[in-house]
Amino acid sequence: MKAKRRYRYVGFKVLSPTPLGEEEIRGGVWRSITDLFGAYGLSKIGPKMIEYDEESSIGIIRCSHLHLPMLRASLASITSLRGNPTALFVLRVSGTLKALRTALNGLKNSLRTPSQGL
Amino acid sequence: MRRFADLHLRFPKGGLKELEDMLRLASDLGYSLVAVSFSPSRMEEMKQAKALCSDLGLDLATRVDLEPKNPGGLLRNLRRLRRRFEVIAVRCLRKDVARQAAKDRRVDLLNFPTDPVRRERLRFDHPEAVLASGALSALELNASTILRARGSQRARLLATMRGEVEEARRMEVPLIFSSGAESPYGLRAPRDLASLLTLLDVEWEKALDTVSERPLSIVERNRERLREGFISPGVRVIRREGEE
C-alpha cells in the first residue's frame, strides 16, 4: 500500500522596502530552490504556495515534511526580489493548516521595524 | 528552551538609526544575545547601542574585528583591545596571521576571506585546526558569505566551507555560525541560519548549537574573564588582605 504523503505548512514573513505580490514571492522561492537544489530538489520539496497576504506580508507554503530544512534554506537564501533587498523569515511551522493559521493570527504585527513602516 | 545568539552584526552604513532597526528585528526574531562589531573609535555609539538593547531586553556583546597585516600587528592589537571587548575576531587574510591567531588564547573567532577564489587558497586547513584545537579559538562562518555568492562561485564556496567544517569537526574546534549582516535585510531567524548550515552537511541539532550554545558560551567565558578579580577559570579574588 502506498504511504500517505505528509506535509509541513510553513508560515513566513517578507521584509522588503516595496510591497511584493504573490507571483513575485512564488517566483523568487521557486528560483531560490532550483538555484540551491536544482529541479530534482524542487521535485522532492514539492512546494506549493497556499496563500500570501500582501497587507501583512505573511504567507504560507506547503512542502514535504522530509524536506523542510531544504525549503527553509531556500527561503533564507533569498536576498533580493524585483531589484530590492529582501529577506524572508520563517515565523512558524505546523503539520496542519488550521493550527498554523491560528498561530499566525497572533503574529500579524511581528517583525515590525519602524523606519521601514512594516 | 534554547536561547539564540548572533555573534556578528556589522555596524551598518546607515549609522545608529539602522543599527536600531537591526537590533529591534533581531529581538523580534528570537535572539537573546547579539554581538555588534564596533571599531575601537566608536565607543560612544557602543554605549548608545547598549542602552537601546537594554530597552529591548536584548543582551549586547561588544565585538571587534581585527585585520592585522602581520603577526606582530595582531599581538599589538590583542594587548591593546582584549580587555575592552567581549568578543575578538580575527580576519585571517594572510597565512602567518591565521597561524598566530589560531594559537593565541586571547582570540575568540577565526574568520576567513569571503571571496570564493581567495578562500580556496587561504582557508581553515588541517594545521590551522590543530593549532586552534590547542587554544580557545572557534571557527566562524558567516551566512552573508554564502548569500552574496552566486552560481558556480557559490558552489565552489560551499565545497570549501564544507571542507573547513569537516576539519573543525575532526579536531573538535568549535564552530560558530553568524549572519554577518550589515542591514536588517541581512539578518535571518536562528533556525533559518541553522538550515543554511545544513548545506554544509552539519546535522540539524549541531547546526542549532552553532547559533545557540556555542556562541553563548564564548560570551559567558569572556565576561567571566573581564570581571574584576578574575585570576583563572574558577579562581577569583573575593577579598584582599586588610579589607572588611
Coordinates of C-alpha atoms in Angstrom, one line a residue:
Chain A
M1 CA 0.0 0.0 0.0
K2 CA 1.3 3.4 -0.9
A3 CA 2.2 5.5 2.2
K4 CA 0.3 8.8 2.6
R5 CA 2.4 11.8 1.8
R6 CA 2.9 14.1 4.8
Y7 CA 3.3 17.8 4.6
R8 CA 4.6 20.7 6.7
Y9 CA 3.0 24.2 6.4
V10 CA 5.5 27.0 6.7
G11 CA 4.3 30.5 7.7
F12 CA 6.7 33.2 6.6
K13 CA 7.1 37.0 6.6
V14 CA 8.6 39.0 3.8
L15 CA 10.8 42.1 4.6
S16 CA 11.1 44.4 1.6
P17 CA 11.1 48.2 1.1
T18 CA 8.4 47.8 -1.6
P19 CA 5.2 45.7 -1.4
L20 CA 5.5 42.4 -3.4
G21 CA 2.8 40.4 -4.9
E22 CA 2.1 36.6 -4.5
E23 CA 3.5 35.9 -8.0
E24 CA 6.8 37.6 -7.3
I25 CA 7.2 35.8 -4.0
R26 CA 6.3 32.4 -5.6
G27 CA 8.8 33.1 -8.5
G28 CA 11.5 34.1 -6.0
V29 CA 11.1 31.0 -3.8
W30 CA 11.0 28.6 -6.8
R31 CA 14.1 30.2 -8.3
S32 CA 15.9 30.0 -5.0
I33 CA 15.1 26.3 -4.6
T34 CA 16.3 25.5 -8.2
D35 CA 19.5 27.6 -7.6
L36 CA 20.4 25.6 -4.5
F37 CA 19.0 22.1 -5.2
G38 CA 18.1 22.0 -8.9
A39 CA 15.0 20.5 -10.5
Y40 CA 15.5 17.3 -8.5
G41 CA 15.4 19.2 -5.2
L42 CA 12.3 21.1 -6.4
S43 CA 10.5 17.9 -7.1
K44 CA 11.5 16.4 -3.7
I45 CA 10.4 19.5 -1.7
G46 CA 7.2 19.8 -3.7
P47 CA 6.5 23.4 -2.6
K48 CA 3.0 24.8 -3.0
M49 CA 2.1 28.4 -2.2
I50 CA -1.1 28.2 -0.2
E51 CA -1.7 31.9 0.4
Y52 CA 0.0 35.3 0.6
D53 CA -1.4 38.4 2.3
E54 CA 0.2 41.5 0.7
E55 CA -1.0 43.7 3.5
S56 CA 0.7 41.9 6.3
S57 CA 3.5 40.4 4.1
I58 CA 2.7 37.0 5.6
G59 CA 2.3 33.8 3.5
I60 CA 2.0 30.1 3.8
I61 CA 3.9 27.5 1.8
R62 CA 3.4 23.8 1.9
C63 CA 6.2 21.3 1.5
S64 CA 7.1 17.6 2.0
H65 CA 7.7 17.0 5.7
L66 CA 11.0 15.2 5.0
H67 CA 12.4 18.2 3.1
L68 CA 11.6 21.1 5.4
P69 CA 15.2 22.1 6.1
M70 CA 15.8 22.4 2.3
L71 CA 12.8 24.7 2.0
R72 CA 14.0 26.7 5.0
A73 CA 17.5 27.1 3.5
S74 CA 15.9 28.2 0.2
L75 CA 13.8 30.8 1.8
A76 CA 16.8 32.1 3.8
S77 CA 18.8 32.3 0.6
I78 CA 16.6 34.9 -1.0
T79 CA 18.4 38.3 -0.8
S80 CA 16.6 40.4 -3.4
L81 CA 13.3 40.4 -5.3
R82 CA 12.4 42.8 -8.1
G83 CA 15.8 44.5 -7.6
N84 CA 15.1 45.4 -4.0
P85 CA 16.8 43.9 -1.0
T86 CA 14.5 41.3 0.5
A87 CA 14.6 38.8 3.4
L88 CA 12.2 36.0 4.2
F89 CA 11.8 34.8 7.8
V90 CA 10.0 31.6 8.8
L91 CA 7.6 32.5 11.6
R92 CA 6.0 29.1 12.4
V93 CA 5.9 25.6 11.0
S94 CA 3.0 23.3 11.6
G95 CA 1.6 19.9 10.5
T96 CA -1.8 21.3 9.8
L97 CA -3.0 24.4 8.1
K98 CA -5.6 25.2 10.8
A99 CA -3.0 25.2 13.6
L100 CA -0.7 27.4 11.5
R101 CA -3.4 29.9 10.7
T102 CA -4.3 30.2 14.4
A103 CA -0.6 30.8 15.3
L104 CA -0.1 33.3 12.5
N105 CA -3.1 35.3 13.6
G106 CA -1.2 36.2 16.7
L107 CA 1.8 37.2 14.7
K108 CA 0.3 39.7 12.3
N109 CA 2.3 42.6 13.7
S110 CA 5.5 40.7 14.3
L111 CA 8.9 41.8 13.0
R112 CA 7.9 45.5 13.0
T113 CA 10.8 47.9 12.2
P114 CA 9.6 51.5 12.4
S115 CA 11.8 53.1 9.8
Q116 CA 10.6 50.7 7.2
G117 CA 7.0 51.0 8.1
L118 CA 6.5 47.3 8.2
Chain B
M1 CA 14.2 26.2 25.9
R2 CA 17.1 27.2 23.6
R3 CA 18.5 30.7 23.7
F4 CA 19.9 32.0 20.5
A5 CA 22.8 34.3 19.7
D6 CA 24.1 36.0 16.5
L7 CA 27.7 37.0 17.2
H8 CA 28.2 39.0 14.0
L9 CA 26.2 42.1 13.2
R10 CA 28.3 44.7 11.3
F11 CA 27.9 48.3 12.2
P12 CA 25.6 49.5 9.3
K13 CA 26.4 52.3 6.8
G14 CA 23.2 54.0 7.8
G15 CA 24.6 54.6 11.3
L16 CA 22.8 54.2 14.7
K17 CA 19.3 54.5 13.3
E18 CA 19.8 51.5 11.0
L19 CA 21.5 49.6 13.8
E20 CA 18.4 50.3 16.0
D21 CA 16.3 48.6 13.3
M22 CA 18.6 45.7 13.2
L23 CA 18.5 45.2 16.9
R24 CA 14.8 45.5 17.1
L25 CA 14.4 42.9 14.3
A26 CA 16.9 40.6 16.0
S27 CA 14.9 40.8 19.2
D28 CA 11.7 40.0 17.3
L29 CA 13.4 37.1 15.5
G30 CA 14.0 35.5 18.9
Y31 CA 17.7 36.2 19.6
S32 CA 18.5 36.8 23.2
L33 CA 22.1 37.9 22.5
V34 CA 23.8 39.7 19.6
A35 CA 27.3 40.9 19.1
V36 CA 27.9 44.1 17.1
S37 CA 31.2 44.7 15.5
F38 CA 32.5 48.1 16.6
S39 CA 35.6 49.9 15.6
P40 CA 37.6 50.9 18.8
S41 CA 36.9 54.6 17.9
R42 CA 33.1 54.2 18.2
M43 CA 32.8 53.8 21.9
E44 CA 30.1 56.4 22.2
E45 CA 27.9 54.6 19.7
M46 CA 28.6 51.4 21.5
K47 CA 27.2 52.9 24.7
Q48 CA 24.1 54.1 22.9
A49 CA 23.5 50.7 21.4
K50 CA 23.9 49.1 24.8
A51 CA 21.2 51.4 26.2
L52 CA 18.9 50.6 23.3
C53 CA 19.4 46.9 23.8
S54 CA 18.6 47.0 27.5
D55 CA 15.2 48.7 26.5
L56 CA 14.6 45.8 24.1
G57 CA 15.6 43.1 26.6
L58 CA 18.4 42.1 24.2
D59 CA 21.8 41.3 25.5
L60 CA 24.5 43.1 23.5
A61 CA 28.1 41.9 23.4
T62 CA 30.8 44.1 22.1
R63 CA 33.0 42.7 19.4
V64 CA 36.0 43.9 17.4
D65 CA 37.2 42.5 14.1
L66 CA 41.0 42.7 13.8
E67 CA 42.6 42.7 10.4
P68 CA 46.3 42.9 11.1
K69 CA 48.9 43.0 8.3
N70 CA 51.3 40.7 10.2
P71 CA 51.6 38.6 13.3
G72 CA 53.3 41.4 15.2
G73 CA 50.4 43.7 14.5
L74 CA 48.0 41.1 15.8
L75 CA 49.8 40.8 19.1
R76 CA 49.9 44.6 19.5
N77 CA 46.2 44.8 18.8
L78 CA 45.4 42.0 21.2
R79 CA 47.4 43.6 24.0
R80 CA 45.5 46.9 23.4
L81 CA 42.0 45.6 22.9
R82 CA 41.5 42.3 24.7
R83 CA 40.2 43.9 27.9
R84 CA 38.0 46.4 26.1
F85 CA 35.9 44.0 24.0
E86 CA 33.9 40.9 24.9
V87 CA 34.5 39.1 21.6
I88 CA 37.6 39.3 19.5
A89 CA 37.5 38.1 15.9
V90 CA 40.5 38.0 13.6
R91 CA 40.0 38.2 9.8
C92 CA 42.7 35.9 8.6
L93 CA 43.8 37.4 5.3
R94 CA 47.4 36.0 5.4
K95 CA 48.6 32.6 6.4
D96 CA 51.1 33.8 9.0
V97 CA 48.4 35.9 10.7
A98 CA 46.0 33.0 10.6
R99 CA 48.5 30.7 12.3
Q100 CA 49.3 33.2 15.0
A101 CA 45.6 33.9 15.6
A102 CA 44.8 30.2 15.9
K103 CA 47.3 29.5 18.6
D104 CA 46.6 32.7 20.7
R105 CA 44.2 32.1 23.6
R106 CA 43.1 35.7 23.5
V107 CA 41.4 35.2 20.1
D108 CA 37.8 34.0 20.1
L109 CA 36.9 33.7 16.5
L110 CA 38.7 33.0 13.3
N111 CA 37.3 34.5 10.2
F112 CA 38.4 33.6 6.6
P113 CA 38.2 35.5 3.3
T114 CA 34.7 35.9 1.9
D115 CA 35.9 35.8 -1.8
P116 CA 35.5 32.2 -3.0
V117 CA 38.7 32.2 -5.1
R118 CA 40.8 33.7 -2.3
R119 CA 39.2 31.4 0.2
E120 CA 40.4 28.3 -1.7
R121 CA 44.0 29.4 -1.2
L122 CA 43.5 30.7 2.4
R123 CA 41.2 28.5 4.3
F124 CA 40.8 26.8 7.7
D125 CA 43.1 23.9 6.9
H126 CA 44.4 21.0 8.9
P127 CA 47.5 22.8 10.5
E128 CA 45.2 25.7 11.4
A129 CA 42.7 23.3 13.0
V130 CA 45.5 21.6 15.0
L131 CA 46.6 25.0 16.4
A132 CA 43.0 26.1 17.1
S133 CA 42.2 22.9 19.0
G134 CA 45.0 23.6 21.4
A135 CA 43.8 27.1 22.1
L136 CA 40.3 28.6 22.7
S137 CA 39.5 30.0 19.2
A138 CA 36.5 28.9 17.2
L139 CA 35.9 28.9 13.5
E140 CA 33.3 31.4 12.5
L141 CA 31.3 31.1 9.3
N142 CA 29.1 33.9 8.0
A143 CA 25.7 33.4 6.2
S144 CA 26.4 36.7 4.3
T145 CA 29.4 34.9 2.6
I146 CA 27.1 32.2 1.3
L147 CA 24.2 34.6 0.4
R148 CA 26.4 37.0 -1.6
A149 CA 28.0 34.3 -3.8
R150 CA 26.1 33.3 -7.0
G151 CA 26.1 30.3 -9.3
S152 CA 29.3 28.4 -9.7
Q153 CA 31.0 30.7 -7.2
R154 CA 28.6 29.7 -4.6
A155 CA 29.1 26.0 -5.4
R156 CA 32.9 26.5 -5.0
L157 CA 32.4 28.3 -1.8
L158 CA 30.1 25.7 -0.3
A159 CA 32.7 23.0 -1.2
T160 CA 35.5 24.9 0.5
M161 CA 33.4 25.7 3.6
R162 CA 32.3 22.0 3.8
G163 CA 35.9 21.0 4.0
E164 CA 36.5 23.6 6.7
V165 CA 33.6 22.3 8.7
E166 CA 34.9 18.7 8.4
E167 CA 38.3 19.8 9.5
A168 CA 36.9 21.6 12.6
R169 CA 34.8 18.6 13.4
R170 CA 37.8 16.2 13.2
M171 CA 39.9 18.4 15.5
E172 CA 37.0 19.3 17.8
V173 CA 37.3 23.0 17.1
P174 CA 34.0 24.8 18.0
L175 CA 32.0 26.1 15.0
I176 CA 30.0 29.3 15.2
F177 CA 27.5 30.4 12.5
S178 CA 26.6 34.1 12.3
S179 CA 24.7 36.3 9.9
G180 CA 27.4 38.8 9.2
A181 CA 24.5 41.2 8.5
E182 CA 25.1 44.9 7.8
S183 CA 21.4 45.8 7.3
P184 CA 18.1 44.4 8.5
Y185 CA 17.9 42.5 5.2
G186 CA 21.0 40.5 6.1
L187 CA 19.5 39.1 9.3
R188 CA 17.9 35.7 9.4
A189 CA 15.9 33.9 12.1
P190 CA 18.0 31.5 14.2
R191 CA 16.5 28.3 12.7
D192 CA 16.8 29.8 9.2
L193 CA 20.5 30.3 9.8
A194 CA 20.8 26.8 11.1
S195 CA 19.1 25.5 7.9
L196 CA 21.8 27.2 5.8
L197 CA 24.4 25.3 7.8
T198 CA 22.8 22.0 6.8
L199 CA 24.0 22.9 3.3
L200 CA 27.5 22.1 4.7
D201 CA 26.4 18.7 5.9
V202 CA 26.0 19.7 9.5
E203 CA 23.3 17.8 11.4
W204 CA 20.3 19.8 12.4
E205 CA 20.9 19.6 16.2
K206 CA 24.6 20.5 15.8
A207 CA 23.6 23.3 13.4
L208 CA 21.3 24.7 16.1
D209 CA 24.2 24.6 18.6
T210 CA 26.3 26.9 16.4
V211 CA 23.7 29.6 16.8
S212 CA 22.9 29.0 20.5
E213 CA 25.1 27.1 22.9
R214 CA 28.5 27.7 21.3
P215 CA 28.3 31.5 20.9
L216 CA 26.6 31.9 24.2
S217 CA 29.4 30.0 26.0
I218 CA 32.1 32.2 24.3
V219 CA 30.5 35.4 25.6
E220 CA 29.9 33.9 29.0
R221 CA 33.5 32.8 29.3
N222 CA 34.8 36.2 28.3
R223 CA 32.6 38.1 30.6
E224 CA 33.8 36.0 33.4
R225 CA 37.4 36.8 32.4
L226 CA 36.7 40.5 32.2
R227 CA 35.1 40.6 35.6
E228 CA 37.1 42.3 38.3
G229 CA 39.3 40.0 40.4
F230 CA 39.5 37.2 37.7
I231 CA 42.6 35.1 38.1
S232 CA 41.9 32.0 36.1
P233 CA 38.8 29.9 35.3
G234 CA 37.2 29.1 38.7
V235 CA 39.6 31.3 40.7
R236 CA 38.9 35.0 41.5
V237 CA 39.7 37.5 44.2
I238 CA 36.9 37.7 46.8
R239 CA 38.6 40.0 49.3
R240 CA 42.0 41.4 49.7
E241 CA 44.1 41.4 52.8
G242 CA 43.0 44.2 55.2
E243 CA 39.6 44.6 53.5
E244 CA 36.4 44.1 55.5

